[in-house]
Amino acid sequence: MSVATATPAAAPFLSRERTIAGPDFNRWLVPPAALAIHLCIGMAYGFSVFWLPLSRAVGITQPLACPADMGFAARLVATQCDWPISLLGWMYTLFFVLLGCSAALFGGWLEHAGPRKAGLVSAACWCGGLVISALGVYLHQIWMLWLGSGVIGGIGLGLGYISPVSTLIKWFPDRRGMATGMAIMGFGGGAMIGAPLADILMRTFAGPGSVGVWQTFLAMAGIYFVFMVCGALGYRVPADGWKPAGWRGPTVSRNRMVTPHDVHLDIAWKTPQFWLLWAVLCLNVSAGIGVLGMASPMLQEVFGGRLIGIDVSFADLSAAQKGQIAAIAAGFTGLLSLCNILGRFFWASASDRLGRKMTFAIFFLLGILLYAAVPWSAHQGSSVLFVLIFCVILSMYGGGFATIPAYLADIFGTRMVGAIHGRLLTAWAAAGILGPVLINYLREYQIAAGIPQSAAYDQTMYILAGLLALGLLCNLLVRPVAERLYMRAVTLTPQSDAAAPPPARTAQASAARPGGLVLLTWLAVGLPLAWGMWITLQKAAVLLR
């Protein structure tokens, strides 16, 4: 046996070299491995299911308020009173700030370490963070929740989010959008599975002296750890030079936006193309995340009693009536989540035919029209039209997340796309602040100025449409990278050379393993996802009653 072929087997188990696929590997085994990780870390979207139980962790039946004169530092370690939801909500902020920062910091390391090691570190951080949070709930120390799930778990989110991107794009160079859409769909779908599962577990563990949250954290940590480890161990990377059977590579003459070359991370993030795409993602997400966070109160305040068949404003509804429309609004939120998930797969797959630049142009042009139409649909009193508009808007919000990795691969090549994607995700962190702050503060300002609650979102929708117009301009300015910046003009580091797979493992195409293994792996992730979708559809059915 030659030295070249022996190298991968002799390499450490967690090294990238040990994940190089053999000639009989079926590439359709990789997407479910990515989904296994994304469906677990996607529970970050559903963490609000814990807020109300945690806000009465001491009082059990009713929140036990801290003394009014208690200082902030004292509240962090107080064990005799409950936490307000405003303090708990900082975990949600930490999730996405740390996700963006860790993806940017560790993206380059991921390219050298490989997806298996990154996936296992992600599992350790995300599930370890849940364990620390469980201890924090048991000891009633909120700083442990911030440290555990917020900081450590947030790092796990970043690594888990980007770990499959580069791998899937290399396995599916002929279907880049579809491949990344399948994985990133899982991140949006994680809350659909995790939120109802957490609700079931909390009701199971709850008792006279506990709301059941710390036990639920431990149980979910165990479940998620098994799924994430299986997903990480299932990752494989293609041998150098591998291509799908019958695929000859991108035809540059047909689509100049798709390059067959690569740009190094250190060069890519300094180019105008990177920052234009950063703005494209930031502006698309800012508009979508702003309305996603306010979807429930927006529907209730805009339509008020009309949701239950009476012509009464929201402020004039009784407590019982507000409870009725809150249930309808919960179904609306669930339906938007489903559209967010399905949009990730639909739009990313469509981008393989339309092209990434055209797909984002559709997002912005259609988005401008739809955001501007929201006030009109509200004043027309058509809740069905209002809901349909937001369903399309949220599908494009999710579609932007799923399409951007393929857009990066088209512009900068596939070799370091995971690291480049990691840097670009700082746009998500910025959008997570810009979108909600913009919509929340504008709403409060307009209500304070005497504008009725039913009309408080009109100006906000027009401003969000303006953000999309800026995004459209940035997208139109994206051009191919100059040839002088291609990686052949850059001296690769020894690490990069060491990470390259040995030439003896290259292949034009791989044969498929028996279909039974592929079916089994897809069932392992597909059944929980189908269960989550069923639960969501049941809640959304309230809208049609």
Coordinates of C-alpha atoms in Angstrom, one line a residue:
M1 CA 0.0 0.0 0.0
S2 CA 1.3 3.4 -0.9
V3 CA 2.0 6.1 1.7
A4 CA -0.6 8.3 0.1
T5 CA -3.5 5.8 0.6
A6 CA -2.3 4.9 4.1
T7 CA -2.3 8.5 5.3
P8 CA -6.0 8.9 6.0
A9 CA -6.2 5.6 8.0
A10 CA -3.2 6.6 10.1
A11 CA -4.5 10.1 10.8
P12 CA -6.3 10.9 14.1
F13 CA -10.0 9.9 14.2
L14 CA -11.2 13.5 14.5
S15 CA -9.0 14.8 11.7
R16 CA -10.3 16.0 8.4
E17 CA -8.3 13.3 6.6
R18 CA -10.2 10.5 8.3
T19 CA -13.5 11.9 7.0
I20 CA -12.5 11.6 3.3
A21 CA -15.1 9.4 1.7
G22 CA -14.3 6.2 -0.1
P23 CA -15.3 5.5 -3.7
D24 CA -18.5 3.8 -2.8
F25 CA -19.9 6.6 -0.5
N26 CA -23.4 7.9 -1.3
R27 CA -23.5 11.7 -1.1
W28 CA -27.2 11.6 0.0
L29 CA -26.0 10.4 3.4
V30 CA -24.6 13.8 4.2
P31 CA -27.7 16.0 4.2
P32 CA -29.4 14.0 7.0
A33 CA -26.2 14.2 9.0
A34 CA -26.4 18.0 8.7
L35 CA -30.1 18.0 9.5
A36 CA -29.4 16.0 12.7
I37 CA -27.3 18.8 14.0
H38 CA -29.4 21.7 12.7
L39 CA -32.6 20.4 14.0
C40 CA -31.1 20.2 17.5
I41 CA -29.4 23.7 17.6
G42 CA -32.5 25.2 15.9
M43 CA -34.3 24.9 19.3
A44 CA -32.6 28.3 19.9
Y45 CA -35.6 29.8 18.0
G46 CA -38.0 28.1 20.4
F47 CA -36.5 29.0 23.7
S48 CA -39.3 31.4 24.5
V49 CA -41.3 28.3 25.5
F50 CA -39.3 28.3 28.8
W51 CA -39.8 32.0 29.7
L52 CA -43.1 31.8 31.5
P53 CA -42.3 28.6 33.5
L54 CA -38.9 30.1 34.5
S55 CA -40.5 33.4 35.5
R56 CA -42.3 31.4 38.3
A57 CA -39.6 28.9 39.1
V58 CA -39.7 30.0 42.8
G59 CA -43.4 30.9 43.1
I60 CA -44.4 27.8 41.1
T61 CA -48.0 28.9 40.5
Q62 CA -47.4 32.7 40.4
P63 CA -44.2 34.7 39.9
L64 CA -42.7 35.9 43.2
A65 CA -41.4 39.4 42.5
C66 CA -38.1 40.6 43.9
P67 CA -38.1 43.7 46.1
A68 CA -38.3 46.9 44.2
D69 CA -35.1 48.2 45.7
M70 CA -33.0 45.1 44.9
G71 CA -30.0 46.0 42.6
F72 CA -29.1 44.3 39.4
A73 CA -26.2 42.4 40.7
A74 CA -28.3 41.1 43.6
R75 CA -30.9 39.9 41.2
L76 CA -28.3 37.7 39.4
V77 CA -27.7 35.6 42.5
A78 CA -31.0 36.0 44.3
T79 CA -32.7 32.7 45.2
Q80 CA -35.8 33.9 47.0
C81 CA -37.6 35.6 44.1
D82 CA -38.3 35.0 40.5
W83 CA -36.6 36.3 37.3
P84 CA -38.5 38.8 35.1
I85 CA -38.9 37.7 31.4
S86 CA -36.8 40.8 30.5
L87 CA -33.8 39.2 32.2
L88 CA -34.5 35.8 30.7
G89 CA -34.7 37.3 27.2
W90 CA -31.0 38.1 27.2
M91 CA -30.4 34.4 26.5
Y92 CA -32.1 34.9 23.1
T93 CA -29.9 37.9 22.4
L94 CA -26.7 36.0 23.4
F95 CA -27.7 33.1 21.2
F96 CA -27.5 35.0 18.0
V97 CA -24.7 37.4 18.9
L98 CA -22.5 34.5 19.9
L99 CA -23.6 32.5 16.8
G100 CA -22.4 35.2 14.5
C101 CA -19.2 35.9 16.4
S102 CA -18.2 32.3 16.8
A103 CA -19.0 31.5 13.2
A104 CA -16.7 34.4 12.1
L105 CA -13.9 33.4 14.6
F106 CA -13.8 29.7 14.0
G107 CA -14.8 29.5 10.3
G108 CA -11.1 29.3 9.2
W109 CA -10.4 26.6 11.8
L110 CA -13.3 24.6 10.5
E111 CA -11.9 24.4 7.0
H112 CA -8.7 22.8 8.4
A113 CA -10.2 20.7 11.2
G114 CA -13.1 19.3 9.1
P115 CA -16.8 19.0 9.8
R116 CA -16.6 16.0 12.1
K117 CA -14.5 17.8 14.8
A118 CA -16.5 21.0 14.4
G119 CA -19.8 19.0 14.8
L120 CA -18.6 17.2 17.9
V121 CA -17.4 20.5 19.5
S122 CA -20.8 22.0 18.6
A123 CA -22.6 19.1 20.4
A124 CA -20.4 19.5 23.5
C125 CA -21.0 23.2 23.7
W126 CA -24.8 23.2 22.9
C127 CA -25.6 20.2 25.1
G128 CA -23.1 21.2 27.8
G129 CA -24.6 24.6 27.9
L130 CA -28.0 23.0 28.5
V131 CA -26.6 21.1 31.4
I132 CA -25.1 24.2 32.9
S133 CA -28.4 26.0 32.5
A134 CA -30.2 23.1 34.2
L135 CA -27.8 23.6 37.2
G136 CA -28.5 27.3 37.0
V137 CA -32.3 26.7 37.2
Y138 CA -31.8 24.2 40.1
L139 CA -29.6 26.7 42.0
H140 CA -31.7 29.6 40.8
Q141 CA -28.7 31.5 39.4
I142 CA -29.6 33.3 36.2
W143 CA -25.9 34.1 35.3
M144 CA -25.4 30.4 34.9
L145 CA -28.2 30.3 32.2
W146 CA -26.5 33.2 30.4
L147 CA -23.2 31.5 30.6
G148 CA -24.4 28.0 29.8
S149 CA -27.0 28.3 27.0
G150 CA -26.2 31.9 26.1
V151 CA -22.4 32.0 25.8
I152 CA -21.3 28.4 25.6
G153 CA -24.4 27.2 23.8
G154 CA -24.1 30.2 21.4
I155 CA -20.6 29.1 20.4
G156 CA -22.1 25.7 19.7
L157 CA -24.7 27.3 17.6
G158 CA -22.1 29.0 15.4
L159 CA -20.0 25.9 14.9
G160 CA -23.0 23.7 14.3
Y161 CA -24.6 26.1 11.9
I162 CA -21.6 26.4 9.5
S163 CA -20.1 22.9 9.9
P164 CA -22.1 21.3 7.0
V165 CA -22.1 24.3 4.6
S166 CA -18.8 23.8 2.9
T167 CA -19.2 20.0 3.0
L168 CA -22.6 20.0 1.3
I169 CA -21.5 22.5 -1.3
K170 CA -18.6 20.3 -2.2
W171 CA -20.8 17.2 -2.4
F172 CA -23.5 18.9 -4.5
P173 CA -21.7 21.3 -6.8
D174 CA -24.5 20.7 -9.3
R175 CA -27.2 21.6 -6.8
R176 CA -25.6 24.0 -4.4
G177 CA -28.8 25.8 -3.4
M178 CA -30.8 22.7 -2.8
A179 CA -28.0 21.2 -0.7
T180 CA -27.6 24.2 1.6
G181 CA -31.4 24.6 1.7
M182 CA -31.9 21.1 3.1
A183 CA -29.5 21.7 6.0
I184 CA -30.4 25.2 6.8
M185 CA -34.1 24.3 6.7
G186 CA -33.3 22.2 9.7
F187 CA -32.2 25.2 11.7
G188 CA -35.6 26.9 11.1
G189 CA -37.4 23.6 11.9
G190 CA -35.6 22.9 15.2
A191 CA -38.1 25.0 17.2
M192 CA -41.1 23.1 15.6
I193 CA -39.8 19.9 17.2
G194 CA -38.1 21.3 20.3
A195 CA -40.9 23.6 21.5
P196 CA -43.7 21.0 21.7
L197 CA -41.2 18.4 23.0
A198 CA -40.1 20.8 25.8
D199 CA -43.8 21.5 26.6
I200 CA -44.5 17.8 27.0
L201 CA -41.4 17.2 29.1
M202 CA -42.1 20.2 31.4
R203 CA -45.7 19.0 32.0
T204 CA -44.2 15.5 32.7
F205 CA -41.6 16.7 35.2
A206 CA -43.6 19.5 36.8
G207 CA -44.7 18.9 40.4
P208 CA -45.6 20.8 43.6
G209 CA -42.1 22.0 44.1
S210 CA -40.9 22.4 40.5
V211 CA -42.0 23.8 37.2
G212 CA -40.0 21.0 35.4
V213 CA -37.6 23.2 33.5
W214 CA -34.2 21.9 34.9
Q215 CA -35.2 18.3 34.3
T216 CA -36.3 19.2 30.8
F217 CA -33.0 20.9 30.1
L218 CA -31.2 17.7 31.1
A219 CA -33.5 15.4 29.1
M220 CA -33.1 17.5 26.0
A221 CA -29.4 17.8 26.4
G222 CA -29.2 14.0 26.4
I223 CA -31.5 13.6 23.4
Y224 CA -29.7 16.3 21.4
F225 CA -26.3 15.0 22.3
V226 CA -27.1 11.6 20.7
F227 CA -28.5 13.1 17.6
M228 CA -25.7 15.6 17.2
V229 CA -22.9 13.1 17.7
C230 CA -24.5 10.7 15.2
G231 CA -24.7 13.6 12.7
A232 CA -21.1 14.7 13.3
L233 CA -19.8 11.1 12.9
G234 CA -21.9 10.8 9.7
Y235 CA -20.1 13.7 8.0
R236 CA -17.8 12.8 5.1
V237 CA -15.9 15.1 2.7
P238 CA -15.3 14.2 -0.9
A239 CA -11.9 13.3 -2.2
D240 CA -10.0 16.1 -3.9
G241 CA -11.2 16.4 -7.5
W242 CA -14.4 14.5 -6.9
K243 CA -17.3 15.3 -9.2
P244 CA -20.8 13.9 -9.6
A245 CA -21.3 11.5 -12.4
G246 CA -21.9 13.3 -15.7
W247 CA -21.3 16.8 -14.2
R248 CA -18.5 18.8 -16.0
G249 CA -18.4 21.9 -13.8
P250 CA -20.0 25.3 -14.0
T251 CA -20.3 26.8 -17.5
V252 CA -18.7 30.2 -17.1
S253 CA -19.9 31.4 -20.5
R254 CA -23.5 30.7 -19.5
N255 CA -23.3 32.2 -16.0
R256 CA -20.4 34.6 -15.3
M257 CA -21.5 34.8 -11.6
V258 CA -20.4 31.2 -11.0
T259 CA -16.6 30.9 -10.8
P260 CA -14.7 27.6 -11.1
H261 CA -11.8 29.2 -9.1
D262 CA -11.4 29.9 -5.4
V263 CA -10.6 33.0 -3.3
H264 CA -8.7 32.7 0.0
L265 CA -10.6 33.8 3.1
D266 CA -8.0 36.5 3.9
I267 CA -8.7 38.0 0.5
A268 CA -12.4 37.4 0.2
W269 CA -13.5 39.4 3.2
K270 CA -11.7 42.4 2.0
T271 CA -13.4 42.5 -1.4
P272 CA -16.4 44.8 -2.3
Q273 CA -18.3 41.6 -3.2
F274 CA -18.1 40.3 0.4
W275 CA -19.4 43.6 1.9
L276 CA -22.2 43.9 -0.7
L277 CA -23.4 40.4 0.1
W278 CA -23.0 41.3 3.9
A279 CA -25.4 44.2 3.3
V280 CA -27.7 42.0 1.2
L281 CA -28.1 39.4 4.0
C282 CA -28.3 42.1 6.7
L283 CA -31.0 44.1 5.0
N284 CA -33.1 41.0 4.0
V285 CA -32.9 39.6 7.5
S286 CA -33.5 42.9 9.3
A287 CA -36.8 43.3 7.6
G288 CA -37.9 39.7 8.1
I289 CA -36.7 39.2 11.7
G290 CA -38.4 42.5 12.7
V291 CA -41.9 41.3 11.7
L292 CA -41.2 37.7 12.9
G293 CA -40.6 38.9 16.4
M294 CA -43.8 41.1 16.4
A295 CA -46.1 38.8 14.3
S296 CA -48.4 37.9 17.2
P297 CA -49.1 41.3 18.7
M298 CA -49.2 42.8 15.1
L299 CA -52.1 40.6 14.1
Q300 CA -53.9 41.2 17.3
E301 CA -53.6 44.9 17.4
V302 CA -54.3 45.5 13.7
F303 CA -57.5 43.4 13.5
G304 CA -58.6 43.3 17.1
G305 CA -62.1 41.8 17.5
R306 CA -62.5 41.2 13.8
L307 CA -60.5 38.0 14.2
I308 CA -63.4 36.6 16.2
G309 CA -66.2 38.3 14.3
I310 CA -66.9 41.4 16.3
D311 CA -66.0 45.0 15.2
V312 CA -64.1 46.1 18.3
S313 CA -60.6 47.5 18.6
F314 CA -58.0 45.5 20.5
A315 CA -58.0 48.0 23.4
D316 CA -61.7 47.5 24.0
L317 CA -61.7 43.7 24.1
S318 CA -62.4 41.8 27.3
A319 CA -59.8 39.5 28.9
A320 CA -61.7 36.4 27.6
Q321 CA -61.8 37.9 24.1
K322 CA -58.1 38.7 24.2
G323 CA -57.5 35.1 25.1
Q324 CA -59.4 34.0 22.1
I325 CA -57.5 36.1 19.6
A326 CA -54.2 35.2 21.4
A327 CA -54.9 31.6 20.4
I328 CA -55.5 32.7 16.8
A329 CA -52.2 34.8 16.9
A330 CA -50.3 31.7 18.1
G331 CA -51.5 29.8 15.1
F332 CA -50.4 32.7 12.9
T333 CA -46.9 32.6 14.4
G334 CA -46.8 28.8 13.9
L335 CA -47.8 29.2 10.2
L336 CA -45.1 31.8 9.7
S337 CA -42.5 29.5 11.2
L338 CA -43.6 26.8 8.8
C339 CA -43.3 29.2 5.8
N340 CA -39.9 30.2 7.0
I341 CA -38.8 26.6 7.0
L342 CA -40.3 25.6 3.6
G343 CA -39.0 28.8 2.1
R344 CA -35.5 27.8 2.9
F345 CA -35.7 24.7 0.8
F346 CA -37.9 26.1 -2.0
W347 CA -36.1 29.3 -2.7
A348 CA -32.6 27.8 -2.3
S349 CA -33.5 25.0 -4.7
A350 CA -35.1 27.5 -7.1
S351 CA -31.9 29.5 -7.1
D352 CA -30.1 26.6 -8.8
R353 CA -32.2 27.4 -11.9
L354 CA -32.8 31.1 -11.5
G355 CA -29.3 32.0 -10.3
R356 CA -28.5 33.4 -6.9
K357 CA -28.4 37.1 -8.0
M358 CA -31.8 36.8 -9.6
T359 CA -33.3 35.0 -6.6
F360 CA -32.2 37.8 -4.3
A361 CA -33.5 40.3 -6.7
I362 CA -36.9 38.6 -6.5
F363 CA -36.7 38.7 -2.7
F364 CA -36.2 42.4 -2.7
L365 CA -38.6 43.4 -5.5
L366 CA -41.4 41.2 -4.3
G367 CA -40.6 42.1 -0.7
I368 CA -40.9 45.8 -1.4
L369 CA -44.3 45.3 -2.9
L370 CA -45.5 43.1 -0.2
Y371 CA -44.3 45.2 2.7
A372 CA -45.9 48.3 1.1
A373 CA -49.1 46.3 0.7
V374 CA -49.4 45.3 4.4
P375 CA -51.0 48.6 5.5
W376 CA -53.4 48.4 2.6
S377 CA -54.5 44.8 3.4
A378 CA -55.0 45.9 7.1
H379 CA -57.2 48.9 6.2
Q380 CA -59.2 46.7 3.8
G381 CA -59.9 44.5 6.9
S382 CA -58.8 41.3 5.0
S383 CA -57.0 39.1 7.6
V384 CA -56.7 36.3 5.0
L385 CA -54.8 38.6 2.6
F386 CA -52.7 39.9 5.5
V387 CA -51.7 36.4 6.5
L388 CA -50.9 35.3 3.0
I389 CA -48.6 38.4 2.5
F390 CA -46.7 37.6 5.6
C391 CA -46.4 33.9 4.7
V392 CA -44.6 34.9 1.4
I393 CA -42.5 37.5 3.3
L394 CA -41.3 34.9 5.8
S395 CA -40.6 32.3 3.1
M396 CA -38.2 34.8 1.5
Y397 CA -36.7 35.6 4.9
G398 CA -35.8 31.9 5.4
G399 CA -34.9 31.6 1.7
G400 CA -32.2 34.3 2.1
F401 CA -30.5 32.3 4.8
A402 CA -30.4 29.2 2.7
T403 CA -29.4 30.8 -0.5
I404 CA -26.5 33.0 0.7
P405 CA -24.0 30.1 1.2
A406 CA -24.5 29.1 -2.4
Y407 CA -24.2 32.7 -3.5
L408 CA -20.8 32.9 -1.7
A409 CA -19.7 29.6 -3.3
D410 CA -20.6 31.1 -6.8
I411 CA -18.6 34.2 -6.1
F412 CA -15.6 33.0 -4.1
G413 CA -15.4 29.3 -4.9
T414 CA -16.0 26.3 -2.7
R415 CA -12.6 25.7 -1.1
M416 CA -13.1 28.2 1.8
V417 CA -16.8 28.9 1.6
G418 CA -17.4 27.7 5.1
A419 CA -15.0 30.2 6.6
I420 CA -16.3 33.0 4.4
H421 CA -19.9 32.1 5.3
G422 CA -18.8 32.3 9.0
R423 CA -17.5 35.8 8.6
L424 CA -20.7 36.9 6.7
L425 CA -22.9 35.7 9.5
T426 CA -21.9 38.8 11.5
A427 CA -24.6 40.4 9.3
W428 CA -27.1 38.2 11.1
A429 CA -26.0 39.5 14.5
A430 CA -26.3 43.1 13.2
A431 CA -29.8 42.4 11.7
G432 CA -30.9 40.7 15.0
I433 CA -30.4 44.1 16.6
L434 CA -31.5 46.4 13.8
G435 CA -34.8 44.7 12.8
P436 CA -36.4 44.2 16.3
V437 CA -35.2 47.6 17.6
L438 CA -36.5 49.4 14.5
I439 CA -40.0 47.9 14.6
N440 CA -40.4 48.0 18.4
Y441 CA -39.3 51.6 18.9
L442 CA -41.2 52.9 15.9
R443 CA -44.3 51.2 17.2
E444 CA -43.9 52.7 20.7
Y445 CA -43.2 56.2 19.2
Q446 CA -46.3 56.2 17.1
I447 CA -48.6 55.0 19.9
A448 CA -47.1 57.6 22.2
A449 CA -47.9 60.2 19.4
G450 CA -51.6 59.2 19.5
I451 CA -51.7 56.9 16.5
P452 CA -54.2 54.1 17.0
Q453 CA -52.7 50.6 17.6
S454 CA -54.3 49.3 14.4
A455 CA -52.3 51.8 12.4
A456 CA -49.1 51.9 14.4
Y457 CA -47.3 49.6 12.0
D458 CA -48.0 51.4 8.8
Q459 CA -44.9 53.7 8.7
T460 CA -42.8 50.8 9.9
M461 CA -43.8 48.7 6.9
Y462 CA -42.8 51.5 4.5
I463 CA -39.4 51.9 6.3
L464 CA -38.8 48.1 6.0
A465 CA -39.7 48.3 2.3
G466 CA -37.0 51.1 2.1
L467 CA -34.4 48.8 3.6
L468 CA -35.2 46.2 1.0
A469 CA -34.7 48.8 -1.7
L470 CA -31.2 49.4 -0.4
G471 CA -30.7 45.6 -0.4
L472 CA -31.8 45.4 -4.0
L473 CA -29.2 48.1 -5.0
C474 CA -26.4 46.2 -3.2
N475 CA -27.4 43.0 -4.9
L476 CA -27.4 44.7 -8.3
L477 CA -23.8 45.9 -7.7
V478 CA -22.4 42.4 -7.1
R479 CA -20.0 41.5 -9.8
P480 CA -17.5 38.5 -10.3
V481 CA -14.3 38.8 -8.4
A482 CA -11.2 40.0 -10.3
E483 CA -9.1 37.1 -11.7
R484 CA -6.0 38.4 -9.9
L485 CA -7.6 37.6 -6.6
Y486 CA -8.0 33.9 -7.3
M487 CA -6.3 31.5 -4.9
R488 CA -3.7 30.4 -7.5
A489 CA -2.1 33.8 -6.9
V490 CA -2.0 33.3 -3.1
T491 CA 0.6 31.2 -1.3
L492 CA -1.3 28.6 0.7
T493 CA -0.3 28.1 4.3
P494 CA 1.3 24.8 5.4
Q495 CA -2.0 24.1 7.3
S496 CA -4.0 24.4 4.1
D497 CA -1.6 22.0 2.2
A498 CA -1.8 19.6 5.1
A499 CA -5.5 19.6 5.1
A500 CA -5.7 18.7 1.4
P501 CA -6.6 15.1 0.8
P502 CA -4.1 12.7 -0.8
P503 CA -4.3 12.4 -4.5
A504 CA -4.7 8.7 -4.4
R505 CA -8.3 9.2 -3.0
T506 CA -9.5 11.4 -5.9
A507 CA -12.3 10.2 -8.1
Q508 CA -14.6 11.3 -10.9
A509 CA -17.7 9.9 -9.3
S510 CA -18.7 7.5 -6.5
A511 CA -20.9 4.5 -6.6
A512 CA -23.9 4.4 -4.2
R513 CA -24.2 2.2 -1.1
P514 CA -27.4 0.2 -0.7
G515 CA -30.5 2.4 -0.5
G516 CA -31.6 1.0 2.8
L517 CA -29.0 3.0 4.7
V518 CA -29.9 6.2 3.0
L519 CA -33.6 5.6 3.8
L520 CA -32.8 4.9 7.4
T521 CA -30.8 8.1 7.9
W522 CA -33.5 10.2 6.3
L523 CA -36.2 8.6 8.4
A524 CA -34.2 9.4 11.6
V525 CA -34.4 13.1 10.8
G526 CA -37.6 13.1 8.7
L527 CA -40.0 11.6 11.3
P528 CA -39.3 14.2 14.0
L529 CA -39.5 17.0 11.5
A530 CA -42.9 15.6 10.2
W531 CA -44.1 15.4 13.8
G532 CA -43.2 19.0 14.4
M533 CA -44.9 20.1 11.2
W534 CA -48.0 18.3 12.1
I535 CA -48.1 20.0 15.5
T536 CA -47.6 23.4 13.8
L537 CA -50.3 22.8 11.3
Q538 CA -52.8 21.9 14.1
K539 CA -52.1 25.2 15.8
A540 CA -52.3 27.1 12.5
A541 CA -55.7 25.5 11.8
V542 CA -57.1 27.9 14.4
L543 CA -56.8 30.7 11.8
L544 CA -59.3 28.9 9.6
R545 CA -62.0 28.4 12.2

